[in-house]
C-alpha cells in the first residue's frame, strides 16, 4: 500500500476533506466512495494510518471489545488471530481496509490540521496544515475522535524528575529496553494502566503502581484462535456473523447501568476477578467504591494477578510531589524511581476543538464549547455549516468502530445531499440542537452511575457530561436513521453567488 505526504494543489476546492486517517476517517472515505464521492482528501498528522492505534505503542495495548464487533460490518473476513486484537493487528486491519476498498491514495500523511475556517461568501472551508499548506473544501469531516491530547497530572515538581518520564500516549516506538533492570513507577489505574502494568512487571526490576481511585476490572476472555478455528472462521462467514450478533446484544445489555439485576451480576464477576489478589490488604485497597458505570468499564484477567509478584507494589498513599529522585507520598516519603510512566489518559472532552475551528461570523468552536462540548446527534453544530464530526460529544459507548460506521453512514448521507443538490451550505438549526441536547441531558440524568462525583473521565471541567451516550449502540443507530432533514437549514448555491 503506497501512501503519500504530498498536499493537493492549493487552488483546488475538494468536495470533502477528512481530518484524520484512523478507523473513522478511513470508514468515512470508504462510504463516500460507495456513494460515488471520490474527490476526497484525508489529512493525517502522523506518519501512518490507524489513528490512536498507530500513535499509541505502550506495552500490552489491546482492544477491550471483541474483534468481531470491533470491526466494520462491510469488512468481516479479516483473519483475526485472537478474540481481542492487539495494537499491530488493529493497524493492519485499518491499513487493509484502506487498500481493499480503494481509498489509500486519498490519504496525505504528516499533514496535521492546525485550523479550519469557514468562508460564508464562498461557501467553503479553508484548512491550514502544520506544514503551512492550504487545502480548501466544500465539506469537512472531523475524524479526530476523543483521544488526541494526553493529560499530564497536575503534580508539583513533575518536570524536575531526573529519570525517564514518559506518557503512555507518547511511548517511544516499540522500545522497552529502557525499562530493563529499572525501578519503574506507574501513575494511574485506568484503561492504559491495566494493560501496561502486567506487560511491564516482568521487564522491570521493581514496579510501583500509584493508585488513587479503585476501578471495576472484569475478566477478559482473551485467547488465541488455533489453526483449525481460524480455518473454520475463514471458510464459514456465518461463524463470525453469529459472534458479532452475540457481542452486539451483550454490549447493548451492558449499557443499561440502571438494571440492578445486571449490575449485581457484574459486581459478582468483578469481585471474583479481584479475588485473584492474594494479599488481603492489597485486595481491600483495590476494591471499587464507585458504582459500575461511573468510570470506564475495564477488562483484564492479568492485572490483578500481577500484584501477587514480590517485585510489584501497590501505592495508595497520596502523592505530594515529584522530585529528581522519584515520587514523594504523604506518609511514605520518597519512592526512588528510574522511570516514571504517566498512565493518565487523554483530555477526552475536547473532541474537534483540539483544532482551531471557526464557523460563521468568526464563531470559534472552542468558545462555543467553553462550558462543555455538545452537538446534534454528536455530529454537527449550528453556525458550522457543512462540518461534521465522528465520535463527537456524547457518542461514547459500545464498540467505537461500530459507532464510527453508524456516524459515517449518517454524515455521508448529508454530504451526498449537499453535493447532489449543489448546495452552498447545509447547517443544523439552532432550535434542533437545543431540543436534542435538552432531551439528551434528561436521559443522561436518568443514569444513576453518572451522577456521582467520581465520573471525572466523562466530564468537561464545567462538570457537564460530554463523552457518554445514554442510548445503547442499537438505539443510537436507529436515531441516526430517522429522516431529519427538516432539522437543517439549506442554502442554495445561487444564494451566495
Coordinates of C-alpha atoms in Angstrom, one line a residue:
X1 CA 0.0 0.0 0.0
X2 CA 1.5 3.3 -1.1
X3 CA 0.8 6.4 0.9
X4 CA 1.9 10.0 0.2
X5 CA 2.7 13.1 2.1
X6 CA 2.1 15.4 -0.9
X7 CA -0.5 18.1 -0.2
X8 CA -3.0 18.6 -3.1
X9 CA -2.9 21.8 -5.2
X10 CA -3.9 24.8 -3.1
X11 CA -6.2 26.3 -5.8
X12 CA -8.4 23.2 -5.9
X13 CA -11.7 23.1 -3.9
X14 CA -12.3 19.5 -2.9
X15 CA -15.8 18.0 -2.3
X16 CA -14.7 16.6 1.0
X17 CA -11.7 16.9 3.3
X18 CA -11.5 14.4 6.2
X19 CA -9.3 15.2 9.2
X20 CA -7.7 12.0 10.5
X21 CA -6.9 8.6 9.0
X22 CA -7.9 6.5 11.9
X23 CA -10.7 3.9 11.7
X24 CA -13.3 6.8 11.5
X25 CA -11.6 8.7 8.7
X26 CA -10.9 5.6 6.7
X27 CA -14.5 4.4 7.2
X28 CA -15.9 7.8 6.0
X29 CA -13.7 7.7 2.9
X30 CA -14.9 4.2 2.1
X31 CA -18.6 5.0 2.5
X32 CA -18.1 8.2 0.5
X33 CA -16.5 6.2 -2.3
X34 CA -19.5 3.8 -2.2
X35 CA -21.8 6.8 -2.8
X36 CA -19.7 7.8 -5.8
X37 CA -18.0 10.7 -4.0
X38 CA -14.3 10.4 -4.9
X39 CA -12.9 14.0 -4.7
X40 CA -11.9 13.3 -1.1
X41 CA -8.7 14.2 0.7
X42 CA -7.8 12.6 4.1
X43 CA -5.3 14.6 6.1
X44 CA -3.4 12.7 8.7
X45 CA -1.0 14.3 11.2
X46 CA 1.0 11.1 11.8
X47 CA 3.4 9.1 9.5
X48 CA 0.9 6.2 9.1
X49 CA -2.8 5.4 9.2
X50 CA -4.6 3.9 12.2
X51 CA -5.3 6.9 14.4
X52 CA -5.0 6.0 18.1
X53 CA -3.8 2.5 17.2
X54 CA -0.9 3.9 15.2
X55 CA 0.1 6.6 17.6
X56 CA -0.1 4.5 20.9
X57 CA 2.6 2.0 21.3
X58 CA 2.8 1.2 25.0
X59 CA 3.4 -2.5 26.0
X60 CA 0.2 -4.5 26.4
X61 CA -2.0 -2.2 24.3
X62 CA -5.1 -4.1 23.0
X63 CA -8.8 -3.8 22.3
X64 CA -11.3 -4.2 25.0
X65 CA -14.1 -5.1 22.6
X66 CA -14.1 -8.4 20.8
X67 CA -12.6 -8.2 17.3
X68 CA -15.7 -9.5 15.6
X69 CA -17.6 -6.4 16.8
X70 CA -14.6 -4.0 16.8
X71 CA -14.6 -4.1 13.0
X72 CA -16.7 -2.7 10.1
X73 CA -19.8 -4.6 9.1
X74 CA -18.6 -4.5 5.4
X75 CA -15.2 -6.0 6.3
X76 CA -15.7 -9.1 8.3
X77 CA -13.4 -11.6 6.6
X78 CA -10.2 -10.3 8.2
X79 CA -8.2 -13.2 9.7
X80 CA -8.1 -12.1 13.3
X81 CA -5.6 -14.3 15.3
X82 CA -7.4 -13.8 18.6
X83 CA -10.6 -12.7 20.3
X84 CA -9.3 -9.3 21.3
X85 CA -6.9 -7.6 18.8
X86 CA -3.5 -6.2 19.7
X87 CA -2.3 -2.9 18.5
X88 CA -0.4 -4.1 15.5
X89 CA -3.4 -6.2 14.4
X90 CA -5.7 -3.2 14.5
X91 CA -3.2 -1.2 12.4
X92 CA -3.1 -4.0 9.9
X93 CA -6.9 -4.1 9.8
X94 CA -7.3 -0.4 9.1
X95 CA -4.5 -0.5 6.5
X96 CA -6.1 -3.4 4.7
X97 CA -9.5 -1.7 4.8
X98 CA -8.0 1.4 3.1
X99 CA -6.2 -0.7 0.5
X100 CA -9.0 -3.2 -0.2
X101 CA -11.7 -0.5 -0.6
X102 CA -9.5 1.8 -2.7
X103 CA -9.1 4.9 -0.5
X104 CA -5.4 4.6 0.5
X105 CA -4.4 7.0 -2.3
X106 CA -6.6 9.7 -0.7
X107 CA -4.6 9.8 2.5
X108 CA -1.9 12.5 3.0
X109 CA 0.5 11.7 5.8
X110 CA 2.4 14.1 8.0
X111 CA -0.3 16.7 7.4
X112 CA -1.7 17.7 10.8
X113 CA -4.6 20.2 10.5
X114 CA -4.0 23.4 12.6
X115 CA -7.0 25.5 11.6
X116 CA -10.3 25.1 9.7
X117 CA -12.1 28.4 8.8
X118 CA -15.4 28.9 7.0
X119 CA -15.8 31.4 4.2
X120 CA -19.5 32.3 4.1
X121 CA -19.3 34.2 0.9
X122 CA -17.6 31.4 -1.0
X123 CA -19.4 28.6 0.8
X124 CA -16.3 26.6 1.6
X125 CA -13.8 25.7 4.3
X126 CA -10.1 26.6 4.3
X127 CA -7.8 24.2 6.2
X128 CA -4.2 25.1 7.1
X129 CA -1.8 22.2 7.9
X130 CA 1.1 22.0 10.3
X131 CA 3.4 22.5 7.3
X132 CA 1.7 25.7 6.3
X133 CA -0.1 24.3 3.3
X134 CA -3.7 25.3 2.5
X135 CA -6.4 22.9 1.4
X136 CA -10.0 24.0 0.5
X137 CA -13.2 22.0 0.7
X138 CA -16.9 22.3 0.3
X139 CA -17.4 19.9 3.3
X140 CA -15.3 18.8 6.2
X141 CA -15.4 15.7 8.3
X142 CA -13.5 15.9 11.6
X143 CA -12.4 12.3 12.4
X144 CA -10.1 13.2 15.3
X145 CA -12.2 11.4 17.9
X146 CA -11.7 11.7 21.7
X147 CA -8.1 10.7 22.2
X148 CA -5.8 13.5 21.0
X149 CA -4.3 15.5 23.8
X150 CA -2.6 13.5 26.6
X151 CA -3.3 14.6 30.1
X152 CA -0.3 15.3 32.4
X153 CA -1.3 15.1 36.0
X154 CA -1.0 18.4 38.0
X155 CA 1.6 17.2 40.4
X156 CA 4.2 19.7 41.8
X157 CA 7.7 19.1 40.5
X158 CA 6.8 16.6 37.7
X159 CA 9.2 18.2 35.3
X160 CA 12.0 18.0 37.9
X161 CA 12.2 14.2 37.7
X162 CA 15.7 13.3 36.6
X163 CA 14.9 9.8 35.3
X164 CA 12.9 8.8 32.2
X165 CA 9.5 10.4 32.2
X166 CA 7.0 9.0 29.6
X167 CA 3.3 9.2 29.0
X168 CA 1.7 6.1 27.6
X169 CA 0.4 8.1 24.6
X170 CA 4.0 9.1 23.8
X171 CA 5.7 5.8 24.1
X172 CA 9.0 5.7 22.2
X173 CA 8.2 3.3 19.4
X174 CA 8.2 -0.4 20.4
X175 CA 11.1 0.1 22.7
X176 CA 11.0 -1.4 26.2
X177 CA 14.7 -1.7 26.8
X178 CA 14.8 1.4 28.9
X179 CA 12.7 -0.5 31.5
X180 CA 15.1 -3.4 31.9
X181 CA 16.5 -3.7 35.3
X182 CA 15.0 -0.4 36.4
X183 CA 12.7 0.7 39.2
X184 CA 9.6 1.8 37.4
X185 CA 6.6 3.8 38.8
X186 CA 3.2 4.0 37.1
X187 CA 0.8 6.7 37.9
X188 CA -2.8 5.7 37.0
X189 CA -5.1 2.8 37.4
X190 CA -7.5 3.0 34.4
X191 CA -7.5 1.7 30.9
X192 CA -3.9 2.1 29.8
X193 CA -2.6 1.1 33.3
X194 CA -4.3 -2.2 33.5
X195 CA -2.8 -3.2 30.1
X196 CA 0.6 -1.7 30.8
X197 CA 1.2 -3.0 34.3
X198 CA 1.1 -6.7 33.5
X199 CA 3.4 -6.2 30.5
X200 CA 6.0 -4.1 32.3
X201 CA 6.2 -6.1 35.5
X202 CA 8.3 -9.0 34.0
X203 CA 10.7 -6.4 32.5
X204 CA 11.4 -4.0 35.3
X205 CA 13.5 -4.8 38.4
X206 CA 10.7 -3.4 40.5
X207 CA 7.3 -1.8 39.7
X208 CA 5.4 0.6 41.9
X209 CA 1.8 1.4 40.9
X210 CA 0.5 4.7 42.3
X211 CA -3.2 4.1 42.7
X212 CA -5.9 6.7 43.6
X213 CA -9.4 5.5 42.7
X214 CA -10.1 1.8 42.5
X215 CA -11.7 0.7 39.2
X216 CA -14.0 -2.1 38.3
X217 CA -11.9 -4.6 36.3
X218 CA -13.8 -7.5 34.8
X219 CA -12.3 -10.8 33.5
X220 CA -11.3 -10.8 29.8
X221 CA -11.8 -14.0 27.8
X222 CA -8.8 -13.3 25.6
X223 CA -7.4 -16.2 23.7
X224 CA -5.6 -17.1 20.6
X225 CA -7.5 -18.9 17.9
X226 CA -5.9 -22.2 17.0
X227 CA -5.3 -23.1 13.3
X228 CA -8.5 -25.2 13.0
X229 CA -10.6 -22.4 14.4
X230 CA -9.1 -19.8 12.1
X231 CA -9.6 -22.0 9.1
X232 CA -13.3 -22.6 10.1
X233 CA -13.8 -18.8 10.5
X234 CA -12.3 -18.2 7.1
X235 CA -14.4 -20.9 5.5
X236 CA -17.8 -20.1 7.1
X237 CA -18.8 -16.4 7.4
X238 CA -21.8 -17.4 9.5
X239 CA -19.5 -18.2 12.4
X240 CA -18.2 -14.6 12.6
X241 CA -21.7 -13.2 11.9
X242 CA -23.1 -15.1 14.8
X243 CA -20.3 -14.0 17.2
X244 CA -20.8 -10.4 16.0
X245 CA -24.5 -10.6 16.7
X246 CA -23.9 -12.1 20.1
X247 CA -21.4 -9.3 21.0
X248 CA -23.8 -6.6 19.8
X249 CA -26.6 -7.9 22.1
X250 CA -24.2 -8.2 25.0
X251 CA -22.9 -4.6 24.6
X252 CA -26.5 -3.3 24.2
X253 CA -27.4 -5.0 27.5
X254 CA -24.2 -3.9 29.2
X255 CA -25.1 -0.2 28.6
X256 CA -28.1 -0.5 30.9
X257 CA -26.5 0.7 34.1
X258 CA -29.9 1.2 35.8
X259 CA -30.5 -2.6 35.5
X260 CA -30.0 -3.7 39.1
X261 CA -30.0 -7.4 38.3
X262 CA -27.4 -6.9 35.7
X263 CA -25.2 -4.7 37.9
X264 CA -25.4 -7.3 40.7
X265 CA -24.3 -9.9 38.3
X266 CA -21.4 -7.7 37.1
X267 CA -20.4 -6.8 40.7
X268 CA -20.1 -10.5 41.5
X269 CA -17.9 -11.1 38.4
X270 CA -15.7 -8.0 39.3
X271 CA -15.2 -9.1 42.9
X272 CA -14.4 -12.7 41.8
X273 CA -11.8 -11.2 39.4
X274 CA -10.3 -9.1 42.3
X275 CA -10.1 -12.3 44.4
X276 CA -7.0 -13.2 42.4
X277 CA -5.1 -10.8 44.6
X278 CA -3.8 -12.9 47.4
X279 CA -2.8 -10.2 49.9
X280 CA -5.8 -9.2 51.9
X281 CA -4.7 -5.6 52.4
X282 CA -3.9 -5.0 48.8
X283 CA -7.1 -6.6 47.7
X284 CA -9.1 -4.3 50.1
X285 CA -7.3 -1.3 48.7
X286 CA -8.3 -2.2 45.2
X287 CA -11.9 -2.9 45.9
X288 CA -14.0 -0.4 44.0
X289 CA -16.2 2.1 45.9
X290 CA -18.0 3.7 43.0
X291 CA -20.9 2.1 41.2
X292 CA -20.3 0.2 38.0
X293 CA -20.6 2.6 35.1
X294 CA -19.3 5.7 37.0
X295 CA -15.9 5.1 35.3
X296 CA -14.9 3.4 32.1
X297 CA -15.5 -0.3 32.0
X298 CA -12.2 -2.2 32.2
X299 CA -11.3 -5.7 31.1
X300 CA -8.3 -7.7 32.2
X301 CA -7.6 -11.2 33.6
X302 CA -3.9 -10.3 34.0
X303 CA -3.9 -7.1 36.0
X304 CA -4.9 -8.3 39.5
X305 CA -2.5 -11.4 39.5
X306 CA 0.4 -9.0 38.7
X307 CA 0.1 -7.7 42.3
X308 CA 1.0 -11.2 43.6
X309 CA 4.5 -10.7 42.4
X310 CA 7.1 -9.9 45.0
X311 CA 8.6 -7.2 42.8
X312 CA 5.3 -5.3 42.3
X313 CA 3.9 -2.9 44.9
X314 CA 0.6 -1.0 45.1
X315 CA 0.9 2.5 46.5
X316 CA -2.3 4.2 47.8
X317 CA -0.5 6.8 49.9
X318 CA -1.4 10.2 48.2
X319 CA 1.2 11.7 46.0
X320 CA 2.6 15.0 47.4
X321 CA 5.1 16.0 44.7
X322 CA 7.7 14.6 42.4
X323 CA 11.5 15.2 43.0
X324 CA 14.6 14.5 40.9
X325 CA 14.9 11.1 42.5
X326 CA 11.3 9.9 42.4
X327 CA 7.8 10.4 43.8
X328 CA 7.1 11.7 47.3
X329 CA 3.9 10.5 49.0
X330 CA 2.3 11.8 52.2
X331 CA 3.3 9.1 54.7
X332 CA 5.9 7.0 52.9
X333 CA 8.2 9.8 51.8
X334 CA 10.4 9.4 48.7
X335 CA 9.8 6.4 46.4
X336 CA 13.1 6.2 44.4
X337 CA 12.5 5.6 40.7
X338 CA 14.5 5.3 37.5
X339 CA 11.4 5.5 35.2
X340 CA 8.1 7.3 35.7
X341 CA 5.2 6.3 33.5
X342 CA 2.1 8.5 33.3
X343 CA -0.9 6.3 32.5
X344 CA -3.2 9.2 32.9
X345 CA -5.1 9.2 29.6
X346 CA -6.4 12.0 27.4
X347 CA -8.4 15.2 27.6
X348 CA -11.3 13.3 26.2
X349 CA -13.7 16.3 26.5
X350 CA -12.1 18.4 23.7
X351 CA -13.1 16.5 20.5
X352 CA -12.7 18.6 17.4
X353 CA -11.8 21.7 19.4
X354 CA -8.2 20.5 19.5
X355 CA -8.2 22.1 16.1
X356 CA -8.8 25.9 15.6
X357 CA -12.2 25.6 14.0
X358 CA -14.0 28.9 13.1
X359 CA -17.5 29.0 11.6
X360 CA -20.0 31.7 10.6
X361 CA -19.2 35.3 11.5
X362 CA -15.9 34.3 13.2
X363 CA -17.6 31.9 15.7
X364 CA -14.8 29.8 17.3
X365 CA -15.8 26.2 18.3
X366 CA -13.6 26.4 21.4
X367 CA -15.6 29.4 22.6
X368 CA -18.9 27.7 21.8
X369 CA -17.8 24.7 23.8
X370 CA -16.2 26.6 26.7
X371 CA -18.7 25.1 29.2
X372 CA -18.6 21.7 27.6
X373 CA -18.8 20.2 24.1
X374 CA -22.2 19.5 22.6
X375 CA -23.6 18.7 19.1
X376 CA -26.7 17.5 17.3
X377 CA -26.6 13.7 17.5
X378 CA -22.9 14.1 18.3
X379 CA -22.0 15.0 14.8
X380 CA -22.7 18.6 13.8
X381 CA -23.2 22.1 15.4
X382 CA -25.1 25.2 14.4
X383 CA -23.1 28.0 13.0
X384 CA -20.7 25.5 11.5
X385 CA -22.2 24.6 8.1
X386 CA -21.0 21.7 6.0
X387 CA -19.0 20.5 9.0
X388 CA -19.4 17.1 10.6
X389 CA -17.6 15.1 13.2
X390 CA -17.2 11.4 14.1
X391 CA -17.2 10.2 17.7
X392 CA -18.1 13.7 18.8
X393 CA -19.8 14.8 22.1
X394 CA -22.0 12.3 23.9
X395 CA -21.4 9.4 21.5
X396 CA -19.1 7.2 23.5
X397 CA -20.3 3.7 24.4
X398 CA -20.0 0.2 22.9
X399 CA -17.7 -0.6 20.0
X400 CA -16.0 2.6 18.8
X401 CA -15.6 1.2 15.3
X402 CA -19.3 0.1 15.1
X403 CA -20.3 3.6 16.3
X404 CA -17.9 5.2 13.7
X405 CA -19.6 3.3 10.9
X406 CA -23.1 4.4 12.1
X407 CA -21.9 8.0 12.1
X408 CA -20.1 7.8 8.8
X409 CA -23.2 6.5 7.2
X410 CA -25.2 9.5 8.6
X411 CA -22.5 12.0 7.6
X412 CA -22.0 10.7 4.1
X413 CA -25.8 10.9 3.6
X414 CA -25.7 14.6 4.5
X415 CA -22.6 15.3 2.3
X416 CA -24.3 13.4 -0.6
X417 CA -27.3 15.7 -0.2
X418 CA -25.1 18.8 -0.4
X419 CA -23.3 17.6 -3.5
X420 CA -26.3 16.2 -5.3
X421 CA -28.3 19.4 -4.9
X422 CA -25.2 21.7 -5.4
X423 CA -25.9 23.4 -2.1
X424 CA -23.7 26.2 -0.7
X425 CA -24.5 25.2 2.8
X426 CA -26.3 22.7 5.0
X427 CA -26.5 23.7 8.6
X428 CA -28.3 22.2 11.5
X429 CA -30.8 24.6 13.0
X430 CA -30.1 26.1 16.5
X431 CA -33.5 25.0 17.8
X432 CA -32.9 21.5 16.7
X433 CA -29.5 21.4 18.5
X434 CA -31.1 22.8 21.7
X435 CA -34.0 20.4 21.6
X436 CA -31.7 17.4 21.1
X437 CA -29.4 18.4 23.9
X438 CA -32.2 19.1 26.3
X439 CA -33.6 15.6 25.8
X440 CA -30.0 14.2 26.0
X441 CA -29.5 15.9 29.3
X442 CA -32.7 14.4 30.7
X443 CA -31.7 11.0 29.5
X444 CA -28.1 11.3 30.9
X445 CA -29.6 12.4 34.3
X446 CA -31.6 9.2 34.5
X447 CA -28.4 7.1 34.7
X448 CA -27.6 6.8 38.4
X449 CA -24.0 5.9 38.0
X450 CA -23.2 9.0 36.0
X451 CA -24.5 11.3 38.8
X452 CA -21.6 10.5 41.2
X453 CA -18.7 12.9 41.5
X454 CA -16.2 10.1 40.6
X455 CA -17.2 10.1 36.9
X456 CA -14.5 12.6 36.0
X457 CA -13.5 10.9 32.8
X458 CA -16.9 11.6 31.3
X459 CA -17.0 15.3 32.1
X460 CA -15.7 18.7 30.9
X461 CA -14.1 20.9 33.6
X462 CA -17.5 22.6 34.0
X463 CA -18.9 19.3 35.2
X464 CA -21.1 18.6 32.2
X465 CA -21.1 15.0 31.0
X466 CA -19.7 15.3 27.4
X467 CA -18.4 11.9 26.5
X468 CA -21.1 9.4 27.3
X469 CA -24.1 8.4 25.2
X470 CA -27.3 7.4 27.2
X471 CA -28.5 5.3 24.4
X472 CA -27.2 1.8 23.6
X473 CA -25.5 1.3 20.2
X474 CA -28.6 -0.1 18.6
X475 CA -30.8 2.7 19.9
X476 CA -28.3 5.3 18.7
X477 CA -28.1 3.6 15.2
X478 CA -31.8 3.9 15.0
X479 CA -31.7 7.5 16.0
X480 CA -29.4 8.3 13.1
X481 CA -31.6 6.6 10.5
X482 CA -34.5 9.0 11.1
X483 CA -35.2 11.4 8.2
X484 CA -34.2 14.6 10.0
X485 CA -33.5 17.0 7.0
X486 CA -36.1 19.3 8.4
X487 CA -33.7 20.0 11.3
X488 CA -31.3 21.6 8.8
X489 CA -31.3 25.0 7.0
X490 CA -30.5 24.7 3.3
X491 CA -28.6 27.5 1.4
X492 CA -28.7 27.1 -2.4
X493 CA -25.5 28.0 -4.2
X494 CA -27.2 30.8 -6.1
X495 CA -28.0 32.5 -2.8
X496 CA -24.3 33.2 -2.2
X497 CA -23.1 33.6 -5.7

